PDB file of C-alpha atoms in Angstrom:
ATOM      1  CA  UNK A  20     -28.792   6.781  94.452  1.00 88.00           C
ATOM      2  CA  UNK A  21     -30.071   7.984  91.139  1.00 92.00           C
ATOM      3  CA  UNK A  22     -29.255  11.007  88.930  1.00 92.00           C
ATOM      4  CA  UNK A  23     -31.971  13.120  87.304  1.00 92.00           C
ATOM      5  CA  UNK A  24     -32.488  15.047  84.157  1.00 91.00           C
ATOM      6  CA  UNK A  25     -32.194  18.347  86.315  1.00 91.00           C
ATOM      7  CA  UNK A  26     -28.768  17.657  87.555  1.00 92.00           C
ATOM      8  CA  UNK A  27     -29.863  16.566  90.938  1.00 93.00           C
ATOM      9  CA  UNK A  28     -28.608  13.371  92.810  1.00 94.00           C
ATOM     10  CA  UNK A  29     -31.404  11.857  94.951  1.00 92.00           C
ATOM     11  CA  UNK A  30     -30.316   9.548  97.763  1.00 91.00           C
ATOM     12  CA  UNK A  31     -33.126   6.968  98.475  1.00 90.00           C
ATOM     13  CA  UNK A  32     -33.938   4.329 101.127  1.00 88.00           C
ATOM     14  CA  UNK A  33     -35.285   1.083  99.828  1.00 85.00           C
ATOM     15  CA  UNK A  34     -36.366  -0.088 103.255  1.00 85.00           C
ATOM     16  CA  UNK A  35     -38.390   3.026 103.986  1.00 82.00           C
ATOM     17  CA  UNK A  36     -42.002   2.494 105.036  1.00 83.00           C
ATOM     18  CA  UNK A  37     -43.365   5.960 104.207  1.00 84.00           C
ATOM     19  CA  UNK A  38     -43.113   8.110 101.078  1.00 80.00           C
ATOM     20  CA  UNK A  39     -41.450  10.832 103.440  1.00 80.00           C
ATOM     21  CA  UNK A  40     -38.655   8.359 104.549  1.00 82.00           C
ATOM     22  CA  UNK A  41     -37.983   7.133 100.920  1.00 86.00           C
ATOM     23  CA  UNK A  42     -35.968  10.314  99.859  1.00 88.00           C
ATOM     24  CA  UNK A  43     -33.067  10.756 102.400  1.00 87.00           C
ATOM     25  CA  UNK A  44     -31.378  13.730 100.923  1.00 89.00           C
ATOM     26  CA  UNK A  45     -30.535  15.480  97.387  1.00 91.00           C
ATOM     27  CA  UNK A  46     -27.286  16.952  96.125  1.00 93.00           C
ATOM     28  CA  UNK A  47     -27.318  19.905  93.415  1.00 90.00           C
ATOM     29  CA  UNK A  48     -24.249  20.710  91.198  1.00 86.00           C
ATOM     30  CA  UNK A  49     -24.714  20.043  87.760  1.00 92.00           C
ATOM     31  CA  UNK A  50     -26.298  22.239  84.941  1.00 90.00           C
ATOM     32  CA  UNK A  51     -27.823  19.379  83.057  1.00 90.00           C
ATOM     33  CA  UNK A  52     -28.639  15.667  83.002  1.00 94.00           C
ATOM     34  CA  UNK A  53     -26.417  13.397  85.030  1.00 95.00           C
ATOM     35  CA  UNK A  54     -25.218  10.672  82.736  1.00 94.00           C
ATOM     36  CA  UNK A  55     -23.165   8.469  85.230  1.00 95.00           C
ATOM     37  CA  UNK A  56     -23.266   7.953  88.947  1.00 96.00           C
ATOM     38  CA  UNK A  57     -20.977   5.525  90.985  1.00 96.00           C
ATOM     39  CA  UNK A  58     -19.780   5.101  94.424  1.00 96.00           C
ATOM     40  CA  UNK A  59     -16.148   4.767  95.068  1.00 96.00           C
ATOM     41  CA  UNK A  60     -15.263   0.979  95.743  1.00 95.00           C
ATOM     42  CA  UNK A  61     -13.069   1.676  98.578  1.00 95.00           C
ATOM     43  CA  UNK A  62     -15.013   4.543 100.302  1.00 95.00           C
ATOM     44  CA  UNK A  63     -18.753   4.278  99.655  1.00 94.00           C
ATOM     45  CA  UNK A  64     -19.685   7.595 101.350  1.00 94.00           C
ATOM     46  CA  UNK A  65     -17.867   9.303  98.264  1.00 96.00           C
ATOM     47  CA  UNK A  66     -19.435   8.994  94.850  1.00 96.00           C
ATOM     48  CA  UNK A  67     -18.563  10.135  91.377  1.00 96.00           C
ATOM     49  CA  UNK A  68     -20.959  12.078  88.943  1.00 96.00           C
ATOM     50  CA  UNK A  69     -20.677  13.031  85.488  1.00 96.00           C
ATOM     51  CA  UNK A  70     -22.788  15.441  83.828  1.00 92.00           C
ATOM     52  CA  UNK A  71     -22.721  18.734  81.607  1.00 90.00           C
ATOM     53  CA  UNK A  72     -19.146  19.761  81.003  1.00 92.00           C
ATOM     54  CA  UNK A  73     -17.696  18.668  84.486  1.00 94.00           C
ATOM     55  CA  UNK A  74     -17.162  15.447  86.539  1.00 95.00           C
ATOM     56  CA  UNK A  75     -17.687  15.781  90.539  1.00 95.00           C
ATOM     57  CA  UNK A  76     -16.895  13.811  93.554  1.00 96.00           C
ATOM     58  CA  UNK A  77     -19.266  14.175  96.334  1.00 94.00           C
ATOM     59  CA  UNK A  78     -19.374  13.259 100.060  1.00 94.00           C
ATOM     60  CA  UNK A  79     -22.538  12.144 101.852  1.00 91.00           C
ATOM     61  CA  UNK A  80     -21.530  14.473 104.748  1.00 88.00           C
ATOM     62  CA  UNK A  81     -21.498  17.534 102.644  1.00 87.00           C
ATOM     63  CA  UNK A  82     -24.926  17.921 100.797  1.00 84.00           C
ATOM     64  CA  UNK A  83     -24.728  21.613  99.715  1.00 85.00           C
ATOM     65  CA  UNK A  84     -21.784  21.174  97.178  1.00 88.00           C
ATOM     66  CA  UNK A  85     -19.241  18.567  95.752  1.00 91.00           C
ATOM     67  CA  UNK A  86     -15.994  18.243  97.401  1.00 92.00           C
ATOM     68  CA  UNK A  87     -13.914  18.140  94.431  1.00 93.00           C
ATOM     69  CA  UNK A  88     -14.610  18.635  90.533  1.00 93.00           C
ATOM     70  CA  UNK A  89     -12.909  18.687  87.236  1.00 93.00           C
ATOM     71  CA  UNK A  90     -12.326  21.951  85.164  1.00 91.00           C
ATOM     72  CA  UNK A  91     -15.120  22.792  82.566  1.00 92.00           C
ATOM     73  CA  UNK A  92     -14.242  21.053  79.272  1.00 91.00           C
ATOM     74  CA  UNK A  93     -15.111  22.261  75.758  1.00 91.00           C
ATOM     75  CA  UNK A  94     -16.911  18.921  74.864  1.00 93.00           C
ATOM     76  CA  UNK A  95     -19.648  17.486  76.904  1.00 93.00           C
ATOM     77  CA  UNK A  96     -18.940  14.738  79.192  1.00 95.00           C
ATOM     78  CA  UNK A  97     -20.973  11.337  78.720  1.00 95.00           C
ATOM     79  CA  UNK A  98     -19.977   8.831  81.136  1.00 96.00           C
ATOM     80  CA  UNK A  99     -17.684   8.055  83.960  1.00 96.00           C
ATOM     81  CA  UNK A 100     -16.411   5.161  86.312  1.00 97.00           C
ATOM     82  CA  UNK A 101     -13.969   4.499  89.115  1.00 97.00           C
ATOM     83  CA  UNK A 102     -11.160   2.309  88.790  1.00 96.00           C
ATOM     84  CA  UNK A 103     -11.957  -0.930  90.728  1.00 96.00           C
ATOM     85  CA  UNK A 104      -8.358  -1.314  91.983  1.00 95.00           C
ATOM     86  CA  UNK A 105      -7.031   2.267  92.672  1.00 95.00           C
ATOM     87  CA  UNK A 106      -9.346   4.517  94.942  1.00 95.00           C
ATOM     88  CA  UNK A 107      -7.874   7.738  93.459  1.00 95.00           C
ATOM     89  CA  UNK A 108      -8.401   6.849  89.675  1.00 96.00           C
ATOM     90  CA  UNK A 109     -11.589   7.488  87.730  1.00 97.00           C
ATOM     91  CA  UNK A 110     -12.201   7.536  83.743  1.00 97.00           C
ATOM     92  CA  UNK A 111     -14.458   9.855  81.879  1.00 97.00           C
ATOM     93  CA  UNK A 112     -15.678   9.986  78.301  1.00 96.00           C
ATOM     94  CA  UNK A 113     -16.562  12.914  76.042  1.00 96.00           C
ATOM     95  CA  UNK A 114     -18.403  13.938  73.035  1.00 95.00           C
ATOM     96  CA  UNK A 115     -15.333  14.413  71.099  1.00 95.00           C
ATOM     97  CA  UNK A 116     -14.191  10.982  71.301  1.00 95.00           C
ATOM     98  CA  UNK A 117     -11.584  11.353  73.974  1.00 96.00           C
ATOM     99  CA  UNK A 118     -11.127   9.198  77.062  1.00 97.00           C
ATOM    100  CA  UNK A 119      -9.749  10.931  80.227  1.00 96.00           C
ATOM    101  CA  UNK A 120      -8.046   9.107  82.944  1.00 96.00           C
ATOM    102  CA  UNK A 121      -7.899  10.991  86.274  1.00 96.00           C
ATOM    103  CA  UNK A 122      -5.482  10.370  89.107  1.00 94.00           C
ATOM    104  CA  UNK A 123      -5.992  13.026  91.726  1.00 91.00           C
ATOM    105  CA  UNK A 124      -3.101  11.669  93.909  1.00 90.00           C
ATOM    106  CA  UNK A 125      -0.834  12.545  91.101  1.00 90.00           C
ATOM    107  CA  UNK A 126      -2.756  15.566  89.508  1.00 89.00           C
ATOM    108  CA  UNK A 127      -5.965  17.231  90.376  1.00 87.00           C
ATOM    109  CA  UNK A 128      -6.402  20.106  87.678  1.00 88.00           C
ATOM    110  CA  UNK A 129      -5.736  18.071  84.559  1.00 92.00           C
ATOM    111  CA  UNK A 130      -6.184  14.331  83.695  1.00 94.00           C
ATOM    112  CA  UNK A 131      -3.265  12.098  84.109  1.00 94.00           C
ATOM    113  CA  UNK A 132      -3.977  10.745  80.485  1.00 93.00           C
ATOM    114  CA  UNK A 133      -6.058  11.959  77.695  1.00 95.00           C
ATOM    115  CA  UNK A 134      -6.519   9.628  74.696  1.00 95.00           C
ATOM    116  CA  UNK A 135      -8.330  10.202  71.317  1.00 95.00           C
ATOM    117  CA  UNK A 136     -10.180   6.962  70.787  1.00 95.00           C
ATOM    118  CA  UNK A 137     -12.228   7.854  67.623  1.00 94.00           C
ATOM    119  CA  UNK A 138     -13.669  10.669  65.691  1.00 93.00           C
ATOM    120  CA  UNK A 139     -17.219  10.260  66.796  1.00 94.00           C
ATOM    121  CA  UNK A 140     -18.618  10.700  70.239  1.00 95.00           C
ATOM    122  CA  UNK A 141     -17.939   8.254  73.048  1.00 96.00           C
ATOM    123  CA  UNK A 142     -21.152   7.361  74.920  1.00 95.00           C
ATOM    124  CA  UNK A 143     -20.202   4.617  77.502  1.00 95.00           C
ATOM    125  CA  UNK A 144     -17.353   2.849  79.244  1.00 96.00           C
ATOM    126  CA  UNK A 145     -16.877  -0.236  81.324  1.00 96.00           C
ATOM    127  CA  UNK A 146     -13.817  -1.150  83.413  1.00 96.00           C
ATOM    128  CA  UNK A 147     -12.802  -4.727  83.877  1.00 94.00           C
ATOM    129  CA  UNK A 148     -12.653  -5.971  87.452  1.00 92.00           C
ATOM    130  CA  UNK A 149      -9.064  -6.290  87.437  1.00 91.00           C
ATOM    131  CA  UNK A 150      -8.737  -2.547  86.128  1.00 91.00           C
ATOM    132  CA  UNK A 151      -6.438  -3.566  83.293  1.00 94.00           C
ATOM    133  CA  UNK A 152      -9.033  -3.121  80.318  1.00 96.00           C
ATOM    134  CA  UNK A 153     -11.460  -0.545  79.341  1.00 96.00           C
ATOM    135  CA  UNK A 154     -14.297  -0.763  76.879  1.00 97.00           C
ATOM    136  CA  UNK A 155     -15.614   2.399  75.151  1.00 96.00           C
ATOM    137  CA  UNK A 156     -18.616   2.423  73.086  1.00 96.00           C
ATOM    138  CA  UNK A 157     -19.203   5.089  70.311  1.00 95.00           C
ATOM    139  CA  UNK A 158     -22.151   6.775  68.828  1.00 93.00           C
ATOM    140  CA  UNK A 159     -21.991   4.570  65.740  1.00 93.00           C
ATOM    141  CA  UNK A 160     -21.939   1.295  67.817  1.00 93.00           C
ATOM    142  CA  UNK A 161     -18.257   0.600  67.686  1.00 94.00           C
ATOM    143  CA  UNK A 162     -16.682  -0.870  70.857  1.00 95.00           C
ATOM    144  CA  UNK A 163     -12.911  -0.326  71.551  1.00 96.00           C
ATOM    145  CA  UNK A 164     -10.961  -2.290  74.041  1.00 96.00           C
ATOM    146  CA  UNK A 165      -7.991  -0.449  75.523  1.00 96.00           C
ATOM    147  CA  UNK A 166      -5.436  -1.896  77.910  1.00 95.00           C
ATOM    148  CA  UNK A 167      -4.380   0.180  80.817  1.00 93.00           C
ATOM    149  CA  UNK A 168      -0.833   0.863  81.675  1.00 92.00           C
ATOM    150  CA  UNK A 169       0.781  -1.014  84.642  1.00 91.00           C
ATOM    151  CA  UNK A 170       0.932   2.169  86.836  1.00 89.00           C
ATOM    152  CA  UNK A 171      -2.652   3.044  86.383  1.00 91.00           C
ATOM    153  CA  UNK A 172      -4.137  -0.385  87.232  1.00 91.00           C
ATOM    154  CA  UNK A 173      -1.682  -1.092  90.112  1.00 92.00           C
ATOM    155  CA  UNK A 174      -2.532   0.017  93.832  1.00 92.00           C
ATOM    156  CA  UNK A 175       0.217   2.406  94.727  1.00 89.00           C
ATOM    157  CA  UNK A 176       2.050   2.345  98.116  1.00 89.00           C
ATOM    158  CA  UNK A 177      -0.030   4.161 100.832  1.00 92.00           C
ATOM    159  CA  UNK A 178      -2.712   5.207  98.167  1.00 92.00           C
ATOM    160  CA  UNK A 179      -5.761   4.384 100.327  1.00 93.00           C
ATOM    161  CA  UNK A 180      -4.490   6.428 103.246  1.00 94.00           C
ATOM    162  CA  UNK A 181      -3.550   9.258 100.729  1.00 93.00           C
ATOM    163  CA  UNK A 182      -7.044   9.139  99.029  1.00 94.00           C
ATOM    164  CA  UNK A 183      -8.786   8.970 102.431  1.00 94.00           C
ATOM    165  CA  UNK A 184      -6.966  12.015 103.731  1.00 94.00           C
ATOM    166  CA  UNK A 185      -7.767  13.846 100.537  1.00 93.00           C
ATOM    167  CA  UNK A 186     -11.390  12.875 100.744  1.00 94.00           C
ATOM    168  CA  UNK A 187     -11.616  14.183 104.518  1.00 93.00           C
ATOM    169  CA  UNK A 188      -9.580  17.335 103.938  1.00 92.00           C
ATOM    170  CA  UNK A 189     -11.971  18.387 100.962  1.00 92.00           C
ATOM    171  CA  UNK A 190     -15.047  17.428 103.141  1.00 92.00           C
ATOM    172  CA  UNK A 191     -13.719  19.518 106.035  1.00 92.00           C
ATOM    173  CA  UNK A 192     -13.147  22.486 103.689  1.00 90.00           C
ATOM    174  CA  UNK A 193     -16.558  22.317 102.200  1.00 89.00           C
ATOM    175  CA  UNK A 194     -18.179  22.131 105.510  1.00 88.00           C
ATOM    176  CA  UNK A 195     -16.231  25.259 106.714  1.00 89.00           C
ATOM    177  CA  UNK A 196     -17.226  27.154 103.534  1.00 88.00           C
ATOM    178  CA  UNK A 197     -20.917  25.893 103.989  1.00 86.00           C
ATOM    179  CA  UNK A 198     -20.898  27.279 107.660  1.00 87.00           C
ATOM    180  CA  UNK A 199     -19.617  30.464 106.391  1.00 87.00           C
ATOM    181  CA  UNK A 200     -22.266  30.803 103.779  1.00 85.00           C
ATOM    182  CA  UNK A 201     -24.852  30.048 106.321  1.00 85.00           C
ATOM    183  CA  UNK A 202     -23.396  32.797 108.626  1.00 87.00           C
ATOM    184  CA  UNK A 203     -23.205  35.284 105.856  1.00 88.00           C
ATOM    185  CA  UNK A 204     -26.925  34.539 104.758  1.00 86.00           C
ATOM    186  CA  UNK A 205     -28.178  34.894 108.362  1.00 88.00           C
ATOM    187  CA  UNK A 206     -26.195  38.220 108.734  1.00 85.00           C
ATOM    188  CA  UNK A 207     -27.783  39.468 105.515  1.00 86.00           C
ATOM    189  CA  UNK A 208     -31.287  38.226 106.630  1.00 83.00           C
ATOM    190  CA  UNK A 209     -30.725  40.033 109.920  1.00 82.00           C
ATOM    191  CA  UNK A 210     -29.561  43.260 108.274  1.00 82.00           C
ATOM    192  CA  UNK A 211     -32.597  43.197 105.960  1.00 80.00           C
ATOM    193  CA  UNK A 212     -35.096  42.585 108.962  1.00 76.00           C
ATOM    194  CA  UNK A 213     -33.290  45.454 110.898  1.00 73.00           C
ATOM    195  CA  UNK A 214     -33.739  47.707 107.850  1.00 69.00           C
ATOM    196  CA  UNK A 215     -37.469  46.769 107.706  1.00 65.00           C
ATOM    197  CA  UNK A 216     -37.827  47.568 111.535  1.00 65.00           C
ATOM    198  CA  UNK A 217     -36.088  50.976 111.266  1.00 65.00           C
ATOM    199  CA  UNK A 218     -38.476  51.889 108.358  1.00 62.00           C
ATOM    200  CA  UNK A 219     -41.370  50.797 110.386  1.00 62.00           C
ATOM    201  CA  UNK A 220     -40.198  53.006 113.367  1.00 61.00           C
ATOM    202  CA  UNK A 221     -39.549  56.034 111.200  1.00 58.00           C
ATOM    203  CA  UNK A 222     -43.023  55.887 109.657  1.00 56.00           C
ATOM    204  CA  UNK A 223     -45.393  58.300 111.482  1.00 56.00           C
ATOM    205  CA  UNK A 224     -48.122  56.919 113.579  1.00 55.00           C
ATOM    206  CA  UNK A 225     -51.511  56.969 111.718  1.00 55.00           C
ATOM    207  CA  UNK A 226     -54.103  59.302 113.489  1.00 66.00           C
ATOM    208  CA  UNK A 227     -57.295  57.321 112.617  1.00 69.00           C
ATOM    209  CA  UNK A 228     -59.551  59.655 114.628  1.00 75.00           C
ATOM    210  CA  UNK A 229     -58.134  62.642 112.854  1.00 74.00           C
ATOM    211  CA  UNK A 230     -58.569  60.951 109.481  1.00 75.00           C
ATOM    212  CA  UNK A 231     -62.149  60.005 110.202  1.00 72.00           C
ATOM    213  CA  UNK A 232     -62.791  63.514 111.401  1.00 77.00           C
ATOM    214  CA  UNK A 233     -61.359  65.210 108.064  1.00 79.00           C
ATOM    215  CA  UNK A 234     -63.274  62.792 106.000  1.00 75.00           C
ATOM    216  CA  UNK A 235     -66.551  63.720 107.719  1.00 76.00           C
ATOM    217  CA  UNK A 236     -65.764  67.442 107.394  1.00 80.00           C
ATOM    218  CA  UNK A 237     -64.982  67.030 103.656  1.00 80.00           C
ATOM    219  CA  UNK A 238     -68.246  64.916 103.204  1.00 71.00           C
ATOM    220  CA  UNK A 239     -70.465  67.668 104.938  1.00 75.00           C
ATOM    221  CA  UNK A 240     -68.641  70.440 103.053  1.00 82.00           C
ATOM    222  CA  UNK A 241     -69.353  68.803  99.611  1.00 81.00           C
ATOM    223  CA  UNK A 242     -73.165  68.272 100.778  1.00 77.00           C
ATOM    224  CA  UNK A 243     -73.365  72.030 101.971  1.00 80.00           C
ATOM    225  CA  UNK A 244     -71.856  73.119  98.770  1.00 82.00           C
ATOM    226  CA  UNK A 245     -74.301  71.116  96.716  1.00 81.00           C
ATOM    227  CA  UNK A 246     -77.458  72.517  98.630  1.00 81.00           C
ATOM    228  CA  UNK A 247     -76.175  75.913  98.205  1.00 84.00           C
ATOM    229  CA  UNK A 248     -75.718  75.278  94.390  1.00 84.00           C
ATOM    230  CA  UNK A 249     -79.537  73.935  94.355  1.00 82.00           C
ATOM    231  CA  UNK A 250     -80.715  76.856  96.443  1.00 84.00           C
ATOM    232  CA  UNK A 251     -79.120  79.434  94.190  1.00 85.00           C
ATOM    233  CA  UNK A 252     -80.419  77.596  91.092  1.00 83.00           C
ATOM    234  CA  UNK A 253     -84.088  77.617  92.584  1.00 83.00           C
ATOM    235  CA  UNK A 254     -83.821  81.232  93.440  1.00 85.00           C
ATOM    236  CA  UNK A 255     -82.628  82.155  89.940  1.00 83.00           C
ATOM    237  CA  UNK A 256     -85.621  80.143  88.557  1.00 82.00           C
ATOM    238  CA  UNK A 257     -88.087  81.807  90.762  1.00 82.00           C
ATOM    239  CA  UNK A 258     -86.789  85.302  89.877  1.00 80.00           C
ATOM    240  CA  UNK A 259     -87.176  84.535  86.040  1.00 81.00           C
ATOM    241  CA  UNK A 260     -90.650  83.295  86.685  1.00 78.00           C
ATOM    242  CA  UNK A 261     -91.511  86.613  88.493  1.00 80.00           C
ATOM    243  CA  UNK A 262     -89.971  88.703  85.805  1.00 79.00           C
ATOM    244  CA  UNK A 263     -91.805  86.753  83.200  1.00 76.00           C
ATOM    245  CA  UNK A 264     -95.200  87.212  85.027  1.00 77.00           C
ATOM    246  CA  UNK A 265     -94.507  90.986  85.341  1.00 75.00           C
ATOM    247  CA  UNK A 266     -93.662  91.199  81.770  1.00 76.00           C
ATOM    248  CA  UNK A 267     -96.949  89.290  80.493  1.00 71.00           C
ATOM    249  CA  UNK A 268     -98.824  91.511  82.961  1.00 72.00           C
ATOM    250  CA  UNK A 269     -97.513  94.781  81.229  1.00 72.00           C
ATOM    251  CA  UNK A 270     -98.003  93.388  77.849  1.00 68.00           C
ATOM    252  CA  UNK A 271    -101.736  92.665  78.900  1.00 71.00           C
ATOM    253  CA  UNK A 272    -102.045  96.197  80.087  1.00 71.00           C
ATOM    254  CA  UNK A 273    -100.576  97.824  77.043  1.00 71.00           C
ATOM    255  CA  UNK A 274    -102.952  95.887  74.904  1.00 70.00           C
ATOM    256  CA  UNK A 275    -105.946  96.936  77.053  1.00 71.00           C
ATOM    257  CA  UNK A 276    -105.054 100.464  76.718  1.00 71.00           C
ATOM    258  CA  UNK A 277    -104.481 100.253  73.090  1.00 70.00           C
ATOM    259  CA  UNK A 278    -108.126  98.622  72.595  1.00 68.00           C
ATOM    260  CA  UNK A 279    -109.609 101.262  74.985  1.00 67.00           C
ATOM    261  CA  UNK A 280    -107.636 104.145  72.807  1.00 64.00           C
ATOM    262  CA  UNK A 281    -108.917 102.604  69.648  1.00 60.00           C
ATOM    263  CA  UNK A 282    -112.572 102.426  70.927  1.00 58.00           C
ATOM    264  CA  UNK A 283    -112.425 106.312  71.809  1.00 55.00           C
ATOM    265  CA  UNK A 284    -111.105 107.180  68.419  1.00 54.00           C
ATOM    266  CA  UNK A 285    -113.747 105.581  66.588  1.00 52.00           C
ATOM    267  CA  UNK A 286    -116.827 108.059  65.413  1.00 53.00           C
ATOM    268  CA  UNK A 287    -119.951 107.673  66.789  1.00 44.00           C
TER     269      UNK A 287
END
């Protein structure tokens, strides 16, 4: 499993032979890069991721969302790890220099213990195999070694069964919610498709022949009107030519009459 900068967890198969088989599935839930990813040492199907302002616990059986998550913190989370001796305990570090120890059997909404380690940001943590010591690394390169109390590093009575039942209960709850969300999406899709069908039925049938006939009539009307305009203009031109010719003839006759009259008035 790998965490990406886009906040997606990718489950891969190293034994796959084809590129399509290498990526088994993906899990989306974080709003930023994933800085820590670790499987639960007692229940490998459940794994912890740390990114943005939350830490999330996932189940491989629920791919659409995480089954448990912490509240959104004011400071950015930088690292996280499971306790190697207690299945219900995990640790997270934050940018404000705080180490949080979570025990979801004891308390789920808030950390069981919150300790201010230093004034600068904590960027990494490692837990000893016995779960008794935690090493935290800060932004300035300072390593702080902390000893965990006996109650937080000792397996409690019936803790494995309680943690297993909590994981199973939350996984069932998420599966039910996923099924309801899918059902709601299908209903919404059906309603949208039904509305589209109703709109299509309400739309009147298009009369293609009528549209073609009307287009032809409009086309011929335009042609006839243009021809009439041209005929009218030609008639106007011919009338103007006739009037001009008549005017020229009248002028010539008047000139000839004046010339004859002038000749008669001339003395012999």
